[in-house]
Coordinates of C-alpha atoms in Angstrom, one line a residue:
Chain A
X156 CA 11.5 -10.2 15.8
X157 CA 11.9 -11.7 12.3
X158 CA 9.9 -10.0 10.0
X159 CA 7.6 -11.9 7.2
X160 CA 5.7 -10.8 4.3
X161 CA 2.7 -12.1 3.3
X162 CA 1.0 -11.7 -0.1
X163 CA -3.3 -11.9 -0.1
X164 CA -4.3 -13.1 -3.3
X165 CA -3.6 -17.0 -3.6
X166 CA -1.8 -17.2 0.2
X167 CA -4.5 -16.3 2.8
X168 CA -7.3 -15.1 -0.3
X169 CA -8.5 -18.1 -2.5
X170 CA -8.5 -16.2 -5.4
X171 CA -9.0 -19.4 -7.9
X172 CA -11.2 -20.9 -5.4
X173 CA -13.6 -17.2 -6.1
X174 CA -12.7 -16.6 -9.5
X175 CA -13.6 -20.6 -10.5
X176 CA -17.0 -20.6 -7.7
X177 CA -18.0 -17.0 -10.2
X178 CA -16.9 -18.8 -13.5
X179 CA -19.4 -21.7 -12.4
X180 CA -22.4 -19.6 -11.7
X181 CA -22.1 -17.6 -15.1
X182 CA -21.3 -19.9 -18.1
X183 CA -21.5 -23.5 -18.9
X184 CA -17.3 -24.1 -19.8
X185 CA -14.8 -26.5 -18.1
X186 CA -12.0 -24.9 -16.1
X187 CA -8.6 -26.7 -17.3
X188 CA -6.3 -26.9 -14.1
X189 CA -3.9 -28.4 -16.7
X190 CA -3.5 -25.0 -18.7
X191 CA -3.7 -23.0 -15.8
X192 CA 0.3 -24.8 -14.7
X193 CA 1.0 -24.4 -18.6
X194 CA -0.1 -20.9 -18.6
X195 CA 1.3 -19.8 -15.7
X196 CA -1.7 -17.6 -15.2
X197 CA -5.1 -18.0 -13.5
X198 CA -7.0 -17.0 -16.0
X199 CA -5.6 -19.4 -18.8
X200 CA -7.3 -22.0 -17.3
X201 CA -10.6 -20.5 -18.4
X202 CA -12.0 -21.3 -22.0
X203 CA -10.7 -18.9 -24.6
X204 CA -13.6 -17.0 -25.4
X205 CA -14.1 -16.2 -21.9
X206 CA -10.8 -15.3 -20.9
X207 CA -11.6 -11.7 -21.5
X208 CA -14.3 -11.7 -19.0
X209 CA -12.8 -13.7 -16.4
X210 CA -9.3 -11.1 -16.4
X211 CA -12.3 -8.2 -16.4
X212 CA -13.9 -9.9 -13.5
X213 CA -10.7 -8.7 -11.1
X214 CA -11.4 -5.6 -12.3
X215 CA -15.4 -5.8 -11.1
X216 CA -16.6 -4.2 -7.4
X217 CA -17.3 -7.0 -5.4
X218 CA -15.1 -9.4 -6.4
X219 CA -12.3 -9.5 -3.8
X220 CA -14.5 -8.7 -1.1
X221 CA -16.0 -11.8 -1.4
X222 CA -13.0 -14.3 -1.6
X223 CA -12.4 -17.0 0.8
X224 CA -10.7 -17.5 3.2
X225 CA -7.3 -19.8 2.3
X226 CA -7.8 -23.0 3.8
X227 CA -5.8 -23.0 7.5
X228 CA -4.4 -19.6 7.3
X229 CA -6.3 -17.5 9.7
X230 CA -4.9 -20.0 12.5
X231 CA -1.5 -19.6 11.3
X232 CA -1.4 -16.2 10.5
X233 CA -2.9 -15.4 14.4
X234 CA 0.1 -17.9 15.8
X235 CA 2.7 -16.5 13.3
X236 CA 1.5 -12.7 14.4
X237 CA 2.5 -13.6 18.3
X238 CA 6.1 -14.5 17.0
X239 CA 6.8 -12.8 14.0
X240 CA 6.8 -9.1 13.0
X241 CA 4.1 -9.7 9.6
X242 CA 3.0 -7.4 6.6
X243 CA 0.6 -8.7 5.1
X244 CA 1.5 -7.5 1.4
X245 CA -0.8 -7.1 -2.1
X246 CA -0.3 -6.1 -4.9
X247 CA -3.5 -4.4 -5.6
X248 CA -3.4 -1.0 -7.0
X249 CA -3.6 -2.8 -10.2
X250 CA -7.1 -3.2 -8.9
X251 CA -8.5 0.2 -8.1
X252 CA -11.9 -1.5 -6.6
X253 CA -9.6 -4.2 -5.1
X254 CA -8.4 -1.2 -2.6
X255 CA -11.0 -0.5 0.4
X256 CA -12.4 -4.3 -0.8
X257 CA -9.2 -5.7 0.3
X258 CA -9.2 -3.4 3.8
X259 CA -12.2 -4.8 4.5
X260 CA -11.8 -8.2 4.0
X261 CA -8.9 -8.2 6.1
X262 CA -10.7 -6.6 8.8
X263 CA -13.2 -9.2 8.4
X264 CA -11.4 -12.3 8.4
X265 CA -7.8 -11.1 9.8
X266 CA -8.9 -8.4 12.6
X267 CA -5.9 -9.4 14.6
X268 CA -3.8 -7.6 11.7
X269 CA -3.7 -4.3 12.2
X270 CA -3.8 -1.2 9.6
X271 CA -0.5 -1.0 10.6
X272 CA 0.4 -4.3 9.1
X273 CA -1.2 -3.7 6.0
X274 CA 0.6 -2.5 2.7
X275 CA -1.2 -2.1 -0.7
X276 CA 1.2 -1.7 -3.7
X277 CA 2.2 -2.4 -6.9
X278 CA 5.7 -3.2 -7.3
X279 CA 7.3 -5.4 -4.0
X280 CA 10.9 -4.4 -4.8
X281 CA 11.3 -2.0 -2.1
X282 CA 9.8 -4.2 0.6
X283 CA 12.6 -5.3 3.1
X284 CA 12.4 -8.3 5.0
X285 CA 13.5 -12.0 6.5
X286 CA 11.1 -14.1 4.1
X287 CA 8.5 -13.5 1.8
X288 CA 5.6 -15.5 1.2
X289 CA 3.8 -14.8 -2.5
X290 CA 2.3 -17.4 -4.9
X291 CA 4.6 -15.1 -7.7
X292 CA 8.2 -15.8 -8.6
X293 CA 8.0 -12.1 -10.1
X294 CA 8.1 -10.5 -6.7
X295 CA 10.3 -13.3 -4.9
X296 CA 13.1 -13.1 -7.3
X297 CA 13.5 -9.3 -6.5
X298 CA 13.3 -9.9 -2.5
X299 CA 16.6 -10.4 -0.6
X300 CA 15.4 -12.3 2.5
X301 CA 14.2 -15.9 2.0
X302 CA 11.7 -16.6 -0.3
X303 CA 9.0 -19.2 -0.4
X304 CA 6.5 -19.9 -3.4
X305 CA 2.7 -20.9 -2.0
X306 CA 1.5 -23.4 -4.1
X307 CA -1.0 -22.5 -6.5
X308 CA -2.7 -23.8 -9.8
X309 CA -1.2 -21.5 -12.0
X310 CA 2.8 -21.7 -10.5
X311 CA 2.7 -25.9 -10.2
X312 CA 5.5 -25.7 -13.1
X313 CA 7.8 -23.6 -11.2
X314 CA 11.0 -24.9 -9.5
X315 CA 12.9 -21.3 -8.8
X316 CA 12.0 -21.4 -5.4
X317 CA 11.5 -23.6 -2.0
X318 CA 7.7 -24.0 -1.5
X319 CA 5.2 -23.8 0.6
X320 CA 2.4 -26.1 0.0
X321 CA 0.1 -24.6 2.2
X322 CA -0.9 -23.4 5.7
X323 CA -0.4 -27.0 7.0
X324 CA 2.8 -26.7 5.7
X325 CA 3.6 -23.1 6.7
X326 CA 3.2 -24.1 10.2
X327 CA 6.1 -26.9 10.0
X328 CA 8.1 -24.1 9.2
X329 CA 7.3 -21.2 11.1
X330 CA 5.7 -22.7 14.3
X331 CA 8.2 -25.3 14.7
Chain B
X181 CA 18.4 4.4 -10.7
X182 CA 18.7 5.4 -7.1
X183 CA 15.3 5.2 -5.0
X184 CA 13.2 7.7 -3.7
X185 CA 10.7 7.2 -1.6
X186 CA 7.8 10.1 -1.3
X187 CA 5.3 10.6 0.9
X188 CA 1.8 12.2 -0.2
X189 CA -0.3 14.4 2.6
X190 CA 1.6 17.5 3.3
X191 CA 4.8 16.8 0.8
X192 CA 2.9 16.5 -2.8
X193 CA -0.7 17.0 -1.4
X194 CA -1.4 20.3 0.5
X195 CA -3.2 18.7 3.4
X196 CA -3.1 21.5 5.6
X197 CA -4.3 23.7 3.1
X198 CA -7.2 21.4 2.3
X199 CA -8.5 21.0 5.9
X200 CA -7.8 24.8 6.5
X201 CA -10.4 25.5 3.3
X202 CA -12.4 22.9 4.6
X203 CA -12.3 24.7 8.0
X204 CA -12.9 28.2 6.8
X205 CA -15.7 27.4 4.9
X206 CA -18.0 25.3 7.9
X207 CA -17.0 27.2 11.5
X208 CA -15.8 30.7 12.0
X209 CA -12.9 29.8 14.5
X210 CA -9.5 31.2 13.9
X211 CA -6.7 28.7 12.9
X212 CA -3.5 28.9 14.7
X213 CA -0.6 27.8 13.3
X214 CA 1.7 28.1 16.3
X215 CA -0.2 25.8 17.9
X216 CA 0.4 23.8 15.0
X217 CA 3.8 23.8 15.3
X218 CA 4.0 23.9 19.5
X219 CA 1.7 21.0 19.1
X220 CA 3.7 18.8 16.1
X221 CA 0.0 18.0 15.1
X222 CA -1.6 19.9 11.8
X223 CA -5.4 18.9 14.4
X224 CA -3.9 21.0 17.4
X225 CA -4.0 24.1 15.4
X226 CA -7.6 24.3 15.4
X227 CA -9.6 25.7 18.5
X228 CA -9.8 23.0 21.0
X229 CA -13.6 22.4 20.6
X230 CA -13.2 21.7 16.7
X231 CA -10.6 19.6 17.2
X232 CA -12.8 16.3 17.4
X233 CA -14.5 17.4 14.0
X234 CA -11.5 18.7 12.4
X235 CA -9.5 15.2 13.0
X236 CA -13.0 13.2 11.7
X237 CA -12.8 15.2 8.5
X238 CA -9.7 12.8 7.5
X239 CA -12.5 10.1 7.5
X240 CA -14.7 11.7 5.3
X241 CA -15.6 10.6 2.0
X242 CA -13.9 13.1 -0.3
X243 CA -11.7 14.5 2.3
X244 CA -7.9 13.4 0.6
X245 CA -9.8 13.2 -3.1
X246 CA -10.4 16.9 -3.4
X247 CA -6.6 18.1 -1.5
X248 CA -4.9 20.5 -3.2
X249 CA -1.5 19.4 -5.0
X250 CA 1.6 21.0 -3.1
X251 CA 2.9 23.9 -5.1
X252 CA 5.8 22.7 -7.6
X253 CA 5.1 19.5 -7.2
X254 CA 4.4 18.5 -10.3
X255 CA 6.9 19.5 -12.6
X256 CA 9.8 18.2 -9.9
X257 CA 8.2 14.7 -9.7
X258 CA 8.1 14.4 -13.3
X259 CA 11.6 15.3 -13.7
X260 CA 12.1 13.3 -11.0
X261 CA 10.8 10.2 -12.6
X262 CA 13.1 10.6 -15.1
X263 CA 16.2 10.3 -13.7
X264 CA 15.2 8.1 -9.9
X265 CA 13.5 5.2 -9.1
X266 CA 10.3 7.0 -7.6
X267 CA 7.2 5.3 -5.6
X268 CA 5.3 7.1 -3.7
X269 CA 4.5 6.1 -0.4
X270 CA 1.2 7.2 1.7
X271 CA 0.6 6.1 4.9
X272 CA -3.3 5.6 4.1
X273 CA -4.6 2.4 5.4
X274 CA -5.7 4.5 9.2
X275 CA -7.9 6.4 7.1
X276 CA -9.7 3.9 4.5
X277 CA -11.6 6.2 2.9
X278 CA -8.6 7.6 1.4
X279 CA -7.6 4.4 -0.1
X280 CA -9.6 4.4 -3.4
X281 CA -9.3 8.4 -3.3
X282 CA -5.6 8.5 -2.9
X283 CA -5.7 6.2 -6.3
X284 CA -7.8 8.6 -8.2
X285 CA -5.9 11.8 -6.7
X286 CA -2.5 10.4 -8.1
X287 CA -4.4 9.3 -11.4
X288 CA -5.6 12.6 -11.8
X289 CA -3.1 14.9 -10.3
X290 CA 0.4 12.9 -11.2
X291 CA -0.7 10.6 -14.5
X292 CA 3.1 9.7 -14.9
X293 CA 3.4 8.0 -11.7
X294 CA 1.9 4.5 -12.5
X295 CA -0.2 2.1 -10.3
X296 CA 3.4 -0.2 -9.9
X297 CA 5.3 2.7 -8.3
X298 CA 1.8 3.6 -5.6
X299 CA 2.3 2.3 -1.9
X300 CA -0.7 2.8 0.4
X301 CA 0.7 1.1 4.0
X302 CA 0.3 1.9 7.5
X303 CA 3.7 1.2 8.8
X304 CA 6.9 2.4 6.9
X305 CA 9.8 0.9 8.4
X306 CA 9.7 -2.2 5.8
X307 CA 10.4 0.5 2.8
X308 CA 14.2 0.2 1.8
X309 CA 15.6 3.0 -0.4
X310 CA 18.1 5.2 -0.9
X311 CA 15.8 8.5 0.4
X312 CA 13.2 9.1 1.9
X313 CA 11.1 12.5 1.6
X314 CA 8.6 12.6 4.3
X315 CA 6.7 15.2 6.7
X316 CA 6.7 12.8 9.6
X317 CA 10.0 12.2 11.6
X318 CA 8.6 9.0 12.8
X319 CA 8.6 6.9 9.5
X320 CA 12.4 9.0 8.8
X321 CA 13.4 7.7 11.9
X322 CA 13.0 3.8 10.6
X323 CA 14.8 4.3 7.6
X324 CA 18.3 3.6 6.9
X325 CA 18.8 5.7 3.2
X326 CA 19.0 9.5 3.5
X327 CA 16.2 11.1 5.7
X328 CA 14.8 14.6 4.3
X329 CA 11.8 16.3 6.2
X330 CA 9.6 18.2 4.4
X331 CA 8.3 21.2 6.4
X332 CA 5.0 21.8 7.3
X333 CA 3.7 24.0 9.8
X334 CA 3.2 20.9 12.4
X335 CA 7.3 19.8 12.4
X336 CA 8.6 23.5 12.1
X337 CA 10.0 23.0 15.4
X338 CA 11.5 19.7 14.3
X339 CA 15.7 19.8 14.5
X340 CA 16.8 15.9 14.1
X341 CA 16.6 16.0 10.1
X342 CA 18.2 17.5 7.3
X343 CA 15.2 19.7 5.6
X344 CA 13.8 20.1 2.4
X345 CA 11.6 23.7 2.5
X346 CA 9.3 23.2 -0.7
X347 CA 10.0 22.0 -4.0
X348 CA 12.0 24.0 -5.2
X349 CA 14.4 23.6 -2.6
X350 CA 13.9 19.5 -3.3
X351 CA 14.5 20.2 -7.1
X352 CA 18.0 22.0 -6.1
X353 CA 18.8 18.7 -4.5
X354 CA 17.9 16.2 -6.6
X355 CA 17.8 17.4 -10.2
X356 CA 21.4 19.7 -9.7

């Protein structure tokens, strides 16, 4: 079986989606999608003066737990599990909280993933594989199967690499 | 930099020693370590009616947080960093207790080994590297660099991999 790797945040986890839903509840500024593709970053897209506290907020307990679920994906990923040999990949021990939240989340959402089929690191460089799926160049540029970009705000400027738009999309190419 | 891939429980973290503390200090039944080894299970060498509770205790809050670091360990690894590519690979996401507490362990217990260079997986056969340093044949036996086992009393009777005995004899091999 071909074997793909699948990053969380921003790919099956709508990490702007719960970052933008928290923003919204706790201040009064306008998110700029705009400066999030300039940026290149998430949290540029966030009024200056909060920037700070919208970087701490992946920091905060609670806050991956509660992302949604990428629109489409849990379909997919169930499909793409019968035919494909997946990791599902994070980089999350930037995140010490992010750790048993992100465990559970899968469990929740993605119970036909097994522990097995679940890698939490920092660095991707050592991850072998026929494709990768991340929403960051950083890790597909050091992968040496085929890489694919998901779509996100904060990548939008990025032309490195053949995308994936999303799960719709994903489908085309993997269920085909 | 040629890669090296380490595992934690049993090759930098005395599991064994911790459960066998552990052990000692809740039940009064003798620990035997032939069984350990007859067995190829660290839970086998506890008497058969313990062996339930003694394999929960991985479980347990606090259980991998409060493991005792392997003896040399830390002045090899940190040489080690110096001159490899290191990550550190734990098998972890069976237990997810140990997730957060294998974090904090490292944190504590190895401060040079950053958050970038931490794996906590299930699976291992997706790691690529140039060695591998682990206590369990069956993640040596899915990798394609050099495979080193590192004893402990559940593989001594293990014959299909080239050894390394303690740390000593790993810093004879890799810091010659």
């Amino acid at each position: 079986m071909l074997r793909v790797l699948i990053d969380m945040d921003e790919v099956i986890a709508d990490t702007t989606g719960g970052m933008t839903r928290w923003y919204g509840k706790t201040f009064d500024g306008a998110i700029d999608f705009e400066n999030m593709r300039k940026g290149g970053s998430l949290v540029k897209g966030f009024p200056e003066m909060h920037q700070p506290i919208v970087r701490q907020q992946l920091f905060e307990p609670g806050f991956f737990r509660n992302l949604p679920v990428m629109a489409g994906s849990r379909a997919v990923l169930e499909e793409m599990n019968r035919r494909y040999e997946i990791f599902v990949v994070s980089a999350a021990t930037e995140f010490p909280n992010s750790l048993r939240e992100k465990f559970d989340w899968m469990q929740e959402h993605f119970p036909f993933i097994s522990w097995e089929q679940l890698v939490l690191c920092g660095s991707k460089k050592m991850m072998e594989g026929d494709y990768m799926i991340d929403d960051h160049s950083r890790h597909l540029k050091l992968f040496k199967g085929r890489s694919y970009l998901f779509t996100a705000p904060h990548n939008l400027n990025e032309t490195e690499f053949e995308r994936i738009r999303d799960w719709e999309h994903a489908a085309s190419i993997f269920l085909k």
